[in-house]
PDB file of C-alpha atoms and ligand atoms in Angstrom:
ATOM      1  CA  MET A  68       0.027   0.133   0.006  1.00 61.00           C
ATOM      2  CA  ALA A  69       1.339   3.492  -0.852  1.00 77.00           C
ATOM      3  CA  ALA A  70       2.131   5.962   1.683  1.00 79.00           C
ATOM      4  CA  SER A  71      -0.773   8.219   0.763  1.00 85.00           C
ATOM      5  CA  SER A  72      -3.170   5.331   1.400  1.00 89.00           C
ATOM      6  CA  TYR A  73      -1.903   4.913   4.907  1.00 90.00           C
ATOM      7  CA  PHE A  74      -2.311   8.603   5.411  1.00 90.00           C
ATOM      8  CA  LEU A  75      -5.779   8.374   4.122  1.00 91.00           C
ATOM      9  CA  LEU A  76      -6.561   5.547   6.400  1.00 92.00           C
ATOM     10  CA  ALA A  77      -4.984   7.354   9.450  1.00 90.00           C
ATOM     11  CA  VAL A  78      -7.105  10.565   8.744  1.00 89.00           C
ATOM     12  CA  SER A  79     -10.075   8.469   8.331  1.00 89.00           C
ATOM     13  CA  LEU A  80      -9.486   6.604  11.781  1.00 86.00           C
ATOM     14  CA  ALA A  81      -8.887  10.169  13.474  1.00 83.00           C
ATOM     15  CA  LEU A  82     -12.072  11.512  12.071  1.00 82.00           C
ATOM     16  CA  ILE A  83     -14.110   8.452  13.060  1.00 80.00           C
ATOM     17  CA  ALA A  84     -12.435   8.630  16.399  1.00 76.00           C
ATOM     18  CA  SER A  85     -12.971  12.423  16.863  1.00 72.00           C
ATOM     19  CA  HIS A  86     -16.599  11.871  15.872  1.00 62.00           C
ATOM     20  CA  GLN A  87     -17.119   9.542  18.733  1.00 60.00           C
ATOM     21  CA  ALA A  88     -15.438  12.115  21.383  1.00 58.00           C
ATOM     22  CA  ILE A  89     -17.699  14.876  20.506  1.00 56.00           C
ATOM     23  CA  ALA A  90     -20.403  13.756  22.629  1.00 56.00           C
ATOM     24  CA  SER A  91     -23.162  15.568  24.676  1.00 58.00           C
ATOM     25  CA  ASP A  92     -26.429  14.608  26.240  1.00 59.00           C
ATOM     26  CA  PRO A  93     -29.473  14.571  23.801  1.00 65.00           C
ATOM     27  CA  SER A  94     -31.352  17.763  23.563  1.00 69.00           C
ATOM     28  CA  PRO A  95     -33.845  18.087  26.476  1.00 68.00           C
ATOM     29  CA  LEU A  96     -37.445  17.993  25.170  1.00 75.00           C
ATOM     30  CA  GLN A  97     -38.188  21.089  27.614  1.00 79.00           C
ATOM     31  CA  ASP A  98     -36.326  24.131  28.787  1.00 83.00           C
ATOM     32  CA  PHE A  99     -36.298  23.031  32.275  1.00 88.00           C
ATOM     33  CA  CYS A 100     -37.650  20.224  34.497  1.00 91.00           C
ATOM     34  CA  VAL A 101     -37.341  21.286  38.162  1.00 94.00           C
ATOM     35  CA  ALA A 102     -37.479  18.326  40.421  1.00 94.00           C
ATOM     36  CA  ASP A 103     -40.630  17.720  42.167  1.00 94.00           C
ATOM     37  CA  LYS A 104     -39.273  15.882  45.179  1.00 91.00           C
ATOM     38  CA  ASP A 105     -42.588  15.764  46.985  1.00 91.00           C
ATOM     39  CA  SER A 106     -44.093  13.785  44.138  1.00 92.00           C
ATOM     40  CA  PRO A 107     -45.551  10.320  44.770  1.00 91.00           C
ATOM     41  CA  VAL A 108     -44.772   9.298  41.322  1.00 90.00           C
ATOM     42  CA  LYS A 109     -41.778   7.058  41.467  1.00 81.00           C
ATOM     43  CA  VAL A 110     -39.589   7.060  38.357  1.00 83.00           C
ATOM     44  CA  ASN A 111     -35.749   6.747  37.700  1.00 78.00           C
ATOM     45  CA  GLY A 112     -35.104  10.471  38.700  1.00 80.00           C
ATOM     46  CA  PHE A 113     -37.645  13.076  39.593  1.00 91.00           C
ATOM     47  CA  VAL A 114     -40.663  14.169  37.917  1.00 93.00           C
ATOM     48  CA  CYS A 115     -41.211  17.864  36.787  1.00 93.00           C
ATOM     49  CA  LYS A 116     -42.589  20.174  39.212  1.00 94.00           C
ATOM     50  CA  ASP A 117     -45.581  22.155  37.970  1.00 94.00           C
ATOM     51  CA  PRO A 118     -44.019  25.137  35.943  1.00 93.00           C
ATOM     52  CA  MET A 119     -46.319  27.398  37.328  1.00 95.00           C
ATOM     53  CA  SER A 120     -44.924  26.727  40.708  1.00 94.00           C
ATOM     54  CA  VAL A 121     -41.222  27.045  39.707  1.00 95.00           C
ATOM     55  CA  ASN A 122     -39.307  30.131  41.457  1.00 93.00           C
ATOM     56  CA  PRO A 123     -35.940  31.521  41.490  1.00 93.00           C
ATOM     57  CA  ASP A 124     -34.662  29.472  44.488  1.00 91.00           C
ATOM     58  CA  ASP A 125     -34.914  26.193  42.362  1.00 92.00           C
ATOM     59  CA  PHE A 126     -32.113  27.465  40.176  1.00 91.00           C
ATOM     60  CA  PHE A 127     -30.017  29.196  42.803  1.00 87.00           C
ATOM     61  CA  LYS A 128     -27.913  27.829  45.568  1.00 74.00           C
ATOM     62  CA  ALA A 129     -26.252  30.001  48.275  1.00 69.00           C
ATOM     63  CA  ALA A 130     -23.666  27.347  48.498  1.00 67.00           C
ATOM     64  CA  ARG A 131     -20.217  28.680  49.364  1.00 72.00           C
ATOM     65  CA  LEU A 132     -18.124  26.817  47.001  1.00 84.00           C
ATOM     66  CA  ASP A 133     -15.259  29.403  47.438  1.00 86.00           C
ATOM     67  CA  MET A 134     -14.972  28.917  51.285  1.00 88.00           C
ATOM     68  CA  PRO A 135     -12.759  25.903  52.366  1.00 91.00           C
ATOM     69  CA  ARG A 136     -14.443  23.446  54.444  1.00 92.00           C
ATOM     70  CA  ASP A 137     -13.344  21.715  57.689  1.00 94.00           C
ATOM     71  CA  THR A 138     -11.502  18.456  57.169  1.00 95.00           C
ATOM     72  CA  MET A 139     -10.417  17.721  60.915  1.00 92.00           C
ATOM     73  CA  ALA A 140     -13.795  15.721  61.591  1.00 91.00           C
ATOM     74  CA  SER A 141     -13.149  13.376  58.588  1.00 93.00           C
ATOM     75  CA  LYS A 142     -11.582  10.138  59.106  1.00 94.00           C
ATOM     76  CA  VAL A 143     -10.337  10.173  55.453  1.00 96.00           C
ATOM     77  CA  GLY A 144      -9.034  13.656  55.479  1.00 95.00           C
ATOM     78  CA  SER A 145     -11.276  15.247  53.038  1.00 96.00           C
ATOM     79  CA  ASN A 146     -14.627  17.104  53.058  1.00 95.00           C
ATOM     80  CA  VAL A 147     -16.845  17.097  49.969  1.00 92.00           C
ATOM     81  CA  THR A 148     -19.455  19.732  49.048  1.00 90.00           C
ATOM     82  CA  LEU A 149     -21.887  18.450  46.480  1.00 89.00           C
ATOM     83  CA  ILE A 150     -24.249  20.404  44.203  1.00 89.00           C
ATOM     84  CA  ASN A 151     -26.618  18.076  42.373  1.00 88.00           C
ATOM     85  CA  VAL A 152     -30.461  18.036  41.847  1.00 90.00           C
ATOM     86  CA  MET A 153     -30.654  17.030  45.547  1.00 89.00           C
ATOM     87  CA  GLN A 154     -29.542  20.463  46.488  1.00 89.00           C
ATOM     88  CA  LEU A 155     -30.496  22.320  43.400  1.00 91.00           C
ATOM     89  CA  PRO A 156     -33.856  21.035  41.965  1.00 93.00           C
ATOM     90  CA  GLY A 157     -33.216  23.134  38.650  1.00 93.00           C
ATOM     91  CA  LEU A 158     -30.464  20.662  37.723  1.00 91.00           C
ATOM     92  CA  ASN A 159     -33.108  17.880  37.227  1.00 90.00           C
ATOM     93  CA  THR A 160     -32.659  16.188  33.806  1.00 85.00           C
ATOM     94  CA  LEU A 161     -29.744  18.452  32.825  1.00 84.00           C
ATOM     95  CA  GLY A 162     -26.904  16.051  33.570  1.00 80.00           C
ATOM     96  CA  ILE A 163     -25.211  18.568  35.628  1.00 84.00           C
ATOM     97  CA  SER A 164     -23.593  18.073  39.207  1.00 85.00           C
ATOM     98  CA  LEU A 165     -20.461  19.268  40.775  1.00 87.00           C
ATOM     99  CA  ALA A 166     -18.392  18.818  43.765  1.00 90.00           C
ATOM    100  CA  ARG A 167     -15.690  20.629  45.687  1.00 92.00           C
ATOM    101  CA  ILE A 168     -13.367  18.482  47.637  1.00 95.00           C
ATOM    102  CA  ASP A 169     -11.290  19.961  50.533  1.00 96.00           C
ATOM    103  CA  TYR A 170      -8.315  17.883  51.453  1.00 96.00           C
ATOM    104  CA  ALA A 171      -6.259  17.832  54.749  1.00 96.00           C
ATOM    105  CA  PRO A 172      -2.616  17.133  54.153  1.00 95.00           C
ATOM    106  CA  LEU A 173      -2.280  13.423  53.172  1.00 95.00           C
ATOM    107  CA  GLY A 174      -5.988  13.401  52.872  1.00 95.00           C
ATOM    108  CA  GLU A 175      -7.610  11.245  50.334  1.00 95.00           C
ATOM    109  CA  ASN A 176     -10.737  10.719  48.185  1.00 91.00           C
ATOM    110  CA  PRO A 177     -11.863   7.192  49.250  1.00 88.00           C
ATOM    111  CA  PRO A 178     -12.552   4.737  46.349  1.00 91.00           C
ATOM    112  CA  HIS A 179     -16.087   5.355  45.039  1.00 88.00           C
ATOM    113  CA  THR A 180     -18.194   4.810  41.965  1.00 87.00           C
ATOM    114  CA  HIS A 181     -20.264   6.934  39.612  1.00 81.00           C
ATOM    115  CA  PRO A 182     -22.995   4.335  38.898  1.00 77.00           C
ATOM    116  CA  ARG A 183     -25.215   6.669  36.879  1.00 68.00           C
ATOM    117  CA  ALA A 184     -22.300   7.987  34.671  1.00 71.00           C
ATOM    118  CA  ARG A 185     -22.556   6.768  31.096  1.00 65.00           C
ATOM    119  CA  ASP A 186     -21.792   7.463  27.638  1.00 63.00           C
ATOM    120  CA  PRO A 187     -24.224   9.844  26.541  1.00 60.00           C
ATOM    121  CA  ASN A 188     -24.461   8.133  23.162  1.00 60.00           C
ATOM    122  CA  GLY A 189     -25.542   5.068  24.928  1.00 56.00           C
ATOM    123  CA  ALA A 190     -22.649   2.975  23.825  1.00 51.00           C
TER     124      ALA A 190
HETATM  125  C1  NAG B 195     -17.223  19.583  56.366  1.00 56.97           C
HETATM  126  O1  NAG B 195     -17.191  20.911  56.627  1.00 56.97           O
HETATM  127  C2  NAG B 195     -18.457  21.503  57.170  1.00 56.97           C
HETATM  128  C3  NAG B 195     -18.053  22.919  57.334  1.00 56.97           C
HETATM  129  O2  NAG B 195     -16.689  23.405  57.609  1.00 56.97           O
HETATM  130  C4  NAG B 195     -18.329  20.714  58.537  1.00 56.97           C
HETATM  131  O3  NAG B 195     -19.582  21.336  59.355  1.00 56.97           O
HETATM  132  C5  NAG B 195     -18.556  19.318  58.568  1.00 56.97           C
HETATM  133  O4  NAG B 195     -18.608  18.717  59.613  1.00 56.97           O
HETATM  134  C6  NAG B 195     -17.499  18.862  57.658  1.00 56.97           C
HETATM  135  N1  NAG B 195     -17.601  17.503  57.365  1.00 56.97           N
HETATM  136  C7  NAG B 195     -16.677  16.537  57.434  1.00 56.97           C
HETATM  137  C8  NAG B 195     -16.949  14.984  57.351  1.00 56.97           C
HETATM  138  O5  NAG B 195     -15.394  16.830  58.105  1.00 56.97           O
END
């Protein structure tokens, strides 16, 4: 095979691979779906709150992610501050969560899993 064929093959494989790497969640069907944590309906996640009862607090959390947290009480020397749908109902269905982890010297993040993490393309 000629060198140009190998080059073409390499470029094709790179394009195929980069196509796989550009991944995102599928477009949501609604602009927002604020979690209704009081709903008796049980689904895998939270059902949407009535849009007429949504308020700004559903999208705002006065969490101080800029402030260091105490790590002295922790056996593993770290303190995790989570922001997800449990703290901020407006994040429901958006696939967004974040965490701040404060470490003491020699502190660690204990082994853990992310059971709901997945390939957004379903692969
Ligand atoms: C994390 O930090 C907060 C605020 O500093 C503190 O109240 C809490 O006890 C700490 N938790 C652990 C596990 O150290």
